[in-house]
Short mmCIF file of C-alpha atoms and ligand atoms in Angstrom, two decimals:
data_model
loop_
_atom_site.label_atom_id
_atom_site.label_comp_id
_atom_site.label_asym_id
_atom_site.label_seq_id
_atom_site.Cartn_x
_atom_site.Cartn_y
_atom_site.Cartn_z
CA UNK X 1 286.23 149.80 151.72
CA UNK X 2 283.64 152.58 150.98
CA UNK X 3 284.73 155.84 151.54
CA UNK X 4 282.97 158.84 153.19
CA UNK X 5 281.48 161.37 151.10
CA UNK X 6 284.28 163.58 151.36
CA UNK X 7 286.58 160.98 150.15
CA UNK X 8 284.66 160.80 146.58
CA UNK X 9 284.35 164.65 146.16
CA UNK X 10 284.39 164.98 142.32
CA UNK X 11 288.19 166.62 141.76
CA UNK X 12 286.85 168.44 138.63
CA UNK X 13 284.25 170.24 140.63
CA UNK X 14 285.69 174.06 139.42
CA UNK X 15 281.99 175.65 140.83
CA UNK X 16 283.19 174.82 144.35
CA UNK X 17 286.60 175.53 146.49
CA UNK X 18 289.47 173.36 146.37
CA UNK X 19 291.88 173.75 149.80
CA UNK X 20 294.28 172.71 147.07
CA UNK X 21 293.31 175.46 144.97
CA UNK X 22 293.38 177.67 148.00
CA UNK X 23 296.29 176.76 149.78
CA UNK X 24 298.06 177.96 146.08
CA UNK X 25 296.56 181.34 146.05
CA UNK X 26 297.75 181.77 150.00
CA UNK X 27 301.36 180.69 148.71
CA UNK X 28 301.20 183.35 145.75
CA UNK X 29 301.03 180.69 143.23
CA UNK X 30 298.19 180.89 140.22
CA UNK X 31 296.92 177.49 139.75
CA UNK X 32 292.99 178.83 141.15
CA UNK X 33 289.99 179.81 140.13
CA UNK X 34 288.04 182.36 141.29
CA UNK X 35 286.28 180.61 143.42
CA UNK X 36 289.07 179.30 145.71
CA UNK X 37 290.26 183.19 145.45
CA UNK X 38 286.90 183.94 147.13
CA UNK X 39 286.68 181.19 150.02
CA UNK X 40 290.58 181.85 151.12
CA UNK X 41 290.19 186.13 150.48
CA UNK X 42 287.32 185.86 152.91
CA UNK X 43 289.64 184.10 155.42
CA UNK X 44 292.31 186.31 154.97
CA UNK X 45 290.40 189.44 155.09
CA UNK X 46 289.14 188.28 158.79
CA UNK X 47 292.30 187.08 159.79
CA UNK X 48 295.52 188.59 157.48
CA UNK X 49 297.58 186.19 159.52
CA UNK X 50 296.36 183.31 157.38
CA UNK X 51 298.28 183.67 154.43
CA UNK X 52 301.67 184.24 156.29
CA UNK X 53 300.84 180.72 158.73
CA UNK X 54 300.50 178.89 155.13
CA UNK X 55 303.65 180.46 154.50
CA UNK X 56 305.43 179.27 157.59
CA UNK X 57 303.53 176.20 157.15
CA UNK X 58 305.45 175.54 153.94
CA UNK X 59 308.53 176.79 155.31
CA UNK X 60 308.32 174.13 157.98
CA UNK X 61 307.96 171.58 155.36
CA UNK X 62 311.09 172.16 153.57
CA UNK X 63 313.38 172.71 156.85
CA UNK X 64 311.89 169.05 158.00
CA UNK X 65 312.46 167.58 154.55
CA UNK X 66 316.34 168.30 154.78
CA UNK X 67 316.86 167.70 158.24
CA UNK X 68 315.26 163.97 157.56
CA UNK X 69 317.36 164.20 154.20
CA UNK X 70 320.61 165.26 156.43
CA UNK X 71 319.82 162.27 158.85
CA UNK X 72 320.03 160.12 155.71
CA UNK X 73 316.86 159.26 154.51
CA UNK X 74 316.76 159.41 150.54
CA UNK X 75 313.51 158.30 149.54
CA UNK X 76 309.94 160.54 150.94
CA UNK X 77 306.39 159.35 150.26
CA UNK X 78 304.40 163.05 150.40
CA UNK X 79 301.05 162.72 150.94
CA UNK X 80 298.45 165.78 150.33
CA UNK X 81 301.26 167.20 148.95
CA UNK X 82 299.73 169.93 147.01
CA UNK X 83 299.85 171.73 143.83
CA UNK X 84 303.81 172.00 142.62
CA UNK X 85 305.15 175.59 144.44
CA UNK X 86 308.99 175.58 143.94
CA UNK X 87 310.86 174.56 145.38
CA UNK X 88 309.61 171.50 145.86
CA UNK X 89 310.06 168.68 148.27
CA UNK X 90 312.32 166.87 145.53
CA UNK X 91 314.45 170.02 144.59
CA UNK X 92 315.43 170.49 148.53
CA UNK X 93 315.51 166.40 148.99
CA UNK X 94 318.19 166.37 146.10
CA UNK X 95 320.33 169.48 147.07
CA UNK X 96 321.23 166.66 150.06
CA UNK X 97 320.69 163.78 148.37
CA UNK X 98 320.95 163.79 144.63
CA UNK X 99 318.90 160.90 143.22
CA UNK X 100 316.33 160.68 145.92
CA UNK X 101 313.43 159.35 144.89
CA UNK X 102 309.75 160.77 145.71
CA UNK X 103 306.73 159.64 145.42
CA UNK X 104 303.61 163.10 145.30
CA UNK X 105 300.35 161.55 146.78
CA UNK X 106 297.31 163.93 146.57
CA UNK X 107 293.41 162.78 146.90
CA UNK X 108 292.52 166.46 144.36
CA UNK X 109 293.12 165.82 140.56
CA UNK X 110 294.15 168.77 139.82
CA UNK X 111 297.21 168.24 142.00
CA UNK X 112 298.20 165.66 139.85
CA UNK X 113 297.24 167.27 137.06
CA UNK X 114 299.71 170.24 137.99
CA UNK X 115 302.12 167.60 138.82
CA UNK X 116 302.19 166.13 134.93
CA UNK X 117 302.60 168.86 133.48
CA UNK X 118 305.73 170.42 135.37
CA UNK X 119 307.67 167.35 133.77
CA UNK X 120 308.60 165.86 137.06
CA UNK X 121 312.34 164.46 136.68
CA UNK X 122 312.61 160.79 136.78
CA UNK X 123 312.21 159.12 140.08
CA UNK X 124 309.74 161.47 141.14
CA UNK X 125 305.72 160.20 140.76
CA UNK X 126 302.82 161.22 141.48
CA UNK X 127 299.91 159.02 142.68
CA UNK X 128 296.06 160.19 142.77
CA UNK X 129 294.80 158.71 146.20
CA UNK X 130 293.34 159.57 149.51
CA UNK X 131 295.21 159.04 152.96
CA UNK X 132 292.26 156.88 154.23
CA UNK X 133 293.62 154.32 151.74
CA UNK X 134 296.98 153.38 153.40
CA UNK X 135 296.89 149.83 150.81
CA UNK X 136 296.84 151.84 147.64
CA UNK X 137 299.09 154.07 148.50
CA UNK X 138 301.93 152.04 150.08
CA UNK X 139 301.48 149.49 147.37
CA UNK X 140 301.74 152.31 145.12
CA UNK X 141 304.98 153.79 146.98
CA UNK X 142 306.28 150.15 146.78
CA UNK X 143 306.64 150.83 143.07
CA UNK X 144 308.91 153.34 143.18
CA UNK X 145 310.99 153.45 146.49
CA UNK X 146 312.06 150.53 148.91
CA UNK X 147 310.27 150.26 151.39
CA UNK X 148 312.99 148.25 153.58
CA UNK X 149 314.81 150.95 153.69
CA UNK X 150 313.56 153.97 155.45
CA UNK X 151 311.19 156.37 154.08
CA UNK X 152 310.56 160.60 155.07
CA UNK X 153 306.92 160.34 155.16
CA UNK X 154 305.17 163.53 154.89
CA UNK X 155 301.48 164.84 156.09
CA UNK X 156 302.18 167.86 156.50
CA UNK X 157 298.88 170.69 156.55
CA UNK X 158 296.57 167.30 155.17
CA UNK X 159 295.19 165.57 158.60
CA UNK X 160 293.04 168.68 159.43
CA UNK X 161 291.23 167.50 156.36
CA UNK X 162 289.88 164.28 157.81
CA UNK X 163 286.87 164.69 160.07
CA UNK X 164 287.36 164.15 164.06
CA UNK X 165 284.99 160.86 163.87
CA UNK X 166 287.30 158.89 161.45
CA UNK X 167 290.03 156.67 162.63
CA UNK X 168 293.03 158.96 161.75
CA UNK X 169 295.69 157.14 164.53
CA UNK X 170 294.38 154.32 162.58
CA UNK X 171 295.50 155.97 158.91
CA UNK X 172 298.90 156.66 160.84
CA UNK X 173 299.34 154.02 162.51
CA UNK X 174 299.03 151.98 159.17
CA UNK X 175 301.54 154.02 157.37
CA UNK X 176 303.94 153.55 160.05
CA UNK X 177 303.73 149.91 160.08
CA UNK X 178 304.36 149.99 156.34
CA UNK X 179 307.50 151.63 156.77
CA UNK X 180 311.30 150.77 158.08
CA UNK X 181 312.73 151.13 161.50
CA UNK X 182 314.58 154.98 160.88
CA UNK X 183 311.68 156.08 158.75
CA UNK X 184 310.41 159.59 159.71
CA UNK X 185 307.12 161.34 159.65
CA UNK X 186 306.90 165.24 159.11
CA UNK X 187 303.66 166.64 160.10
CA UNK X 188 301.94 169.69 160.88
CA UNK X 189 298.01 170.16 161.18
CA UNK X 190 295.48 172.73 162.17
CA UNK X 191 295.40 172.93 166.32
CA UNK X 192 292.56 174.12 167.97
CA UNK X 193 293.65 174.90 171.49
CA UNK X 194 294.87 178.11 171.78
CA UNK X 195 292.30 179.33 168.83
CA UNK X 196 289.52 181.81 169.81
CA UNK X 197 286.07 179.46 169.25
CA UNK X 198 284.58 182.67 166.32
CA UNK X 199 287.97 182.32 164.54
CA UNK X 200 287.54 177.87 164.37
CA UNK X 201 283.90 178.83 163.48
CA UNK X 202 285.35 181.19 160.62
CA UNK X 203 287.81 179.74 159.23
CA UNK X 204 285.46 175.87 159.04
CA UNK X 205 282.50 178.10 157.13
CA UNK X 206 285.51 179.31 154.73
CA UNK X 207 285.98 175.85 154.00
CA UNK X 208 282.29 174.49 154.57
CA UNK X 209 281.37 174.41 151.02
CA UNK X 210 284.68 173.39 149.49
CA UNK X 211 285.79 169.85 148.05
CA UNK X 212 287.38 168.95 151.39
CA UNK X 213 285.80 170.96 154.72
CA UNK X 214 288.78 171.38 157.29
CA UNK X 215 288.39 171.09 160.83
CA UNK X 216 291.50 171.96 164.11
CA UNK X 217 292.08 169.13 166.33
CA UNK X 218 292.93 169.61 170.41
CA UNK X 219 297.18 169.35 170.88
CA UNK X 220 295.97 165.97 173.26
CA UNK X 221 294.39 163.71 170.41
CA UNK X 222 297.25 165.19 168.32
CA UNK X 223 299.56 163.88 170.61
CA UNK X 224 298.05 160.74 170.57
CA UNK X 225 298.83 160.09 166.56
CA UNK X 226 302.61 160.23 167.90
CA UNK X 227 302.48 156.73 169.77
CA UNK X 228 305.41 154.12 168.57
CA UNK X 229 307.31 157.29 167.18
CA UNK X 230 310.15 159.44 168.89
CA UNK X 231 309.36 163.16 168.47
CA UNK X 232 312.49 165.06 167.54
CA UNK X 233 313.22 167.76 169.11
CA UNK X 234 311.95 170.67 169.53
CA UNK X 235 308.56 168.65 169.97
CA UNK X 236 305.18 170.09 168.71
CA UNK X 237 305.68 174.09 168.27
CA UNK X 238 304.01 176.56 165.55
CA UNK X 239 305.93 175.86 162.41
CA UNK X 240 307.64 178.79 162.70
CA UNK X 241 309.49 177.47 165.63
CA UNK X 242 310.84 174.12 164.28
CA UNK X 243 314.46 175.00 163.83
CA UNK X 244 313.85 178.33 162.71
CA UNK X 245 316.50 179.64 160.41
CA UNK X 246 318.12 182.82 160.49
CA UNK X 247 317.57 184.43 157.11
CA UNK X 248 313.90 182.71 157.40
CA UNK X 249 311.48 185.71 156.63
CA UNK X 250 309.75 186.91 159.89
CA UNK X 251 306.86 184.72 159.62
CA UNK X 252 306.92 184.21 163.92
CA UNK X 253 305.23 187.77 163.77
CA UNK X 254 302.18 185.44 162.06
CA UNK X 255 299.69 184.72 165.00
CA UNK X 256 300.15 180.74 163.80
CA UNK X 257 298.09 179.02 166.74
CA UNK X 258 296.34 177.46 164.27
CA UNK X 259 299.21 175.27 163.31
CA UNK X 260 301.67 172.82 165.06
CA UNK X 261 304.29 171.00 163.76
CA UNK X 262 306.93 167.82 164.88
CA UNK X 263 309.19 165.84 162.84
CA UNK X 264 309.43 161.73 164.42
CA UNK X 265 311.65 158.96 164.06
CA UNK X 266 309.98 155.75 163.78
C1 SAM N 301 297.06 172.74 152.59
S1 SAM N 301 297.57 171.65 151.29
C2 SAM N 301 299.17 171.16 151.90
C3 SAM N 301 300.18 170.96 150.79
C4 SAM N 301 301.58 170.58 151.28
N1 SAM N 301 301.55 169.38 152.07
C5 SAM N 301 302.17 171.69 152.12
O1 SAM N 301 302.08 171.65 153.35
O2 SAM N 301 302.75 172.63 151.54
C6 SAM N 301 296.58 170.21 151.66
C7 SAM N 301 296.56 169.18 150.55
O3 SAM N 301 295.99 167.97 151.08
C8 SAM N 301 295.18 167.39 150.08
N2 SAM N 301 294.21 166.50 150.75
C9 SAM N 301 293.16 166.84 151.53
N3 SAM N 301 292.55 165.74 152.00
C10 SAM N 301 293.23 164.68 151.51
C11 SAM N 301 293.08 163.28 151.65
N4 SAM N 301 292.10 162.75 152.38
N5 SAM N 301 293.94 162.47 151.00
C12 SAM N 301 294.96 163.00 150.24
N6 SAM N 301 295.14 164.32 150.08
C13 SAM N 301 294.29 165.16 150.70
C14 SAM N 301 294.53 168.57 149.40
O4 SAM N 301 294.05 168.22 148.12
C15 SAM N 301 295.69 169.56 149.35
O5 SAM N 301 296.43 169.42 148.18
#
């Protein structure tokens, strides 16, 4: 299969923006260059909310990854996972389920680079490939976890990176036929209904010239990814408002239209 241009961005381009890179600067990490400090600043200074939605964004991530844990599932395949930012989806996985296995799948080297060299424990991989390629990265999953069994698969902040023309219930759809009955899919991706047009326009130049452009989808064609999976309740909210938590910090003041979020049972 060739892949779109995109898909072949060279991962050790450091002279443009990484949404990798960026997404670690808006979590207070320091794997970024200046560049990516630039593209997401400028974002930020238009709209200060950013950095707290990426925030809730990642909080999401890790209250999905223990419910699915807490409804049993013990093995996650995490694709556009990002650069390490602890804790990680294997430290919360194992508080529940000691053991778990998990399997990091990122399309940017340096995610994988970052992976390597925090000494991931053993039965937790990581695996350079892109979410267009559903074959690598299932046989590569297949490795490591058993894939009879059900799998927490994640995509969580990463669809919003493929453009609107490709075939992403396709890419879903694909993964989901890969996995077990009682697998579960945690996603949450850019949404572009309730999002004033000059703030979409803003935030797609921030990422125009970066490794991967970004781009909000409408809540209907979202909607339509979630066909032959049941959406756990509460449904598609902010991430903020997925099972909030009490001692959560107060990231629902963050205006986080930008973002919704479900957790599904296939
Ligand atoms: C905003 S980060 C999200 C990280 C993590 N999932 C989270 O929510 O905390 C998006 C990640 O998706 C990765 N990514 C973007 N497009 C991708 C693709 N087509 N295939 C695999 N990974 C991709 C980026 O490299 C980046 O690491």
């Amino acid at each position: 299969m060739s892949l779109p241009h995109e898909a072949m961005a060279p991962e050790d381009d450091t002279l443009r923006p990484d949404p990798a890179r960026m997404y670690d600067y808006m979590l207070g990490g320091d794997h970024y260059l200046p560049v990516d400090r630039a593209a997401a600043q400028s974002l930020i200074d238009m709209y200060p909310t950013v950095g707290l939605t990426a925030k809730a964004n990642r909080a999401f991530l890790l209250r999905a990854v223990r419910a699915i844990a807490e409804a049993g599932v013990d093995q996650f395949l995490d694709i556009g996972c990002g650069i390490p930012h602890a804790p990680n989806v294997h430290d919360v996985v194992r508080e529940v389920r000691p053991g778990a296995k998990v399997v990091y799948v990122d399309a940017s080297a340096v995610v994988l680079e970052r992976i390597g060299a925090s000494g991931p424990p053993e039965g937790v991989v990581g695996v350079q490939a892109d979410l267009r390629d559903s074959r690598t990265i299932l046989e590569a999953a297949g490795r490591v976890l058993d894939l009879s069994r059900p799998v927490g698969l994640l995509l969580v902040a990463v669809l919003h990176f493929i453009r609107e023309d490709e075939d992403i219930e396709g890419m879903i759809a694909a993964l989901r036929d890969g996995l077990a009955p009682g697998s579960h899919l945690a996603m949450s991706v850019a949404c572009a209904d309730e999002i004033p047009q000059d703030k979409i326009e803003f935030g797609k130049a921030a990422y125009q010239g970066a490794t991967r452009p970004i781009r909000p989808f409408p809540g209907d064609r979202i909607r339509g990814w979630f066909e032959g999976w049941d959406v756990l309740p509460p449904g598609l909210v902010q991430p903020s408002l997925w099972r909030p938590e009490t001692d959560d910090p107060p990231y629902m003041e963050a205006r986080e239209e930008v973002v919704g979020a479900a957790v599904l049972r296939a």
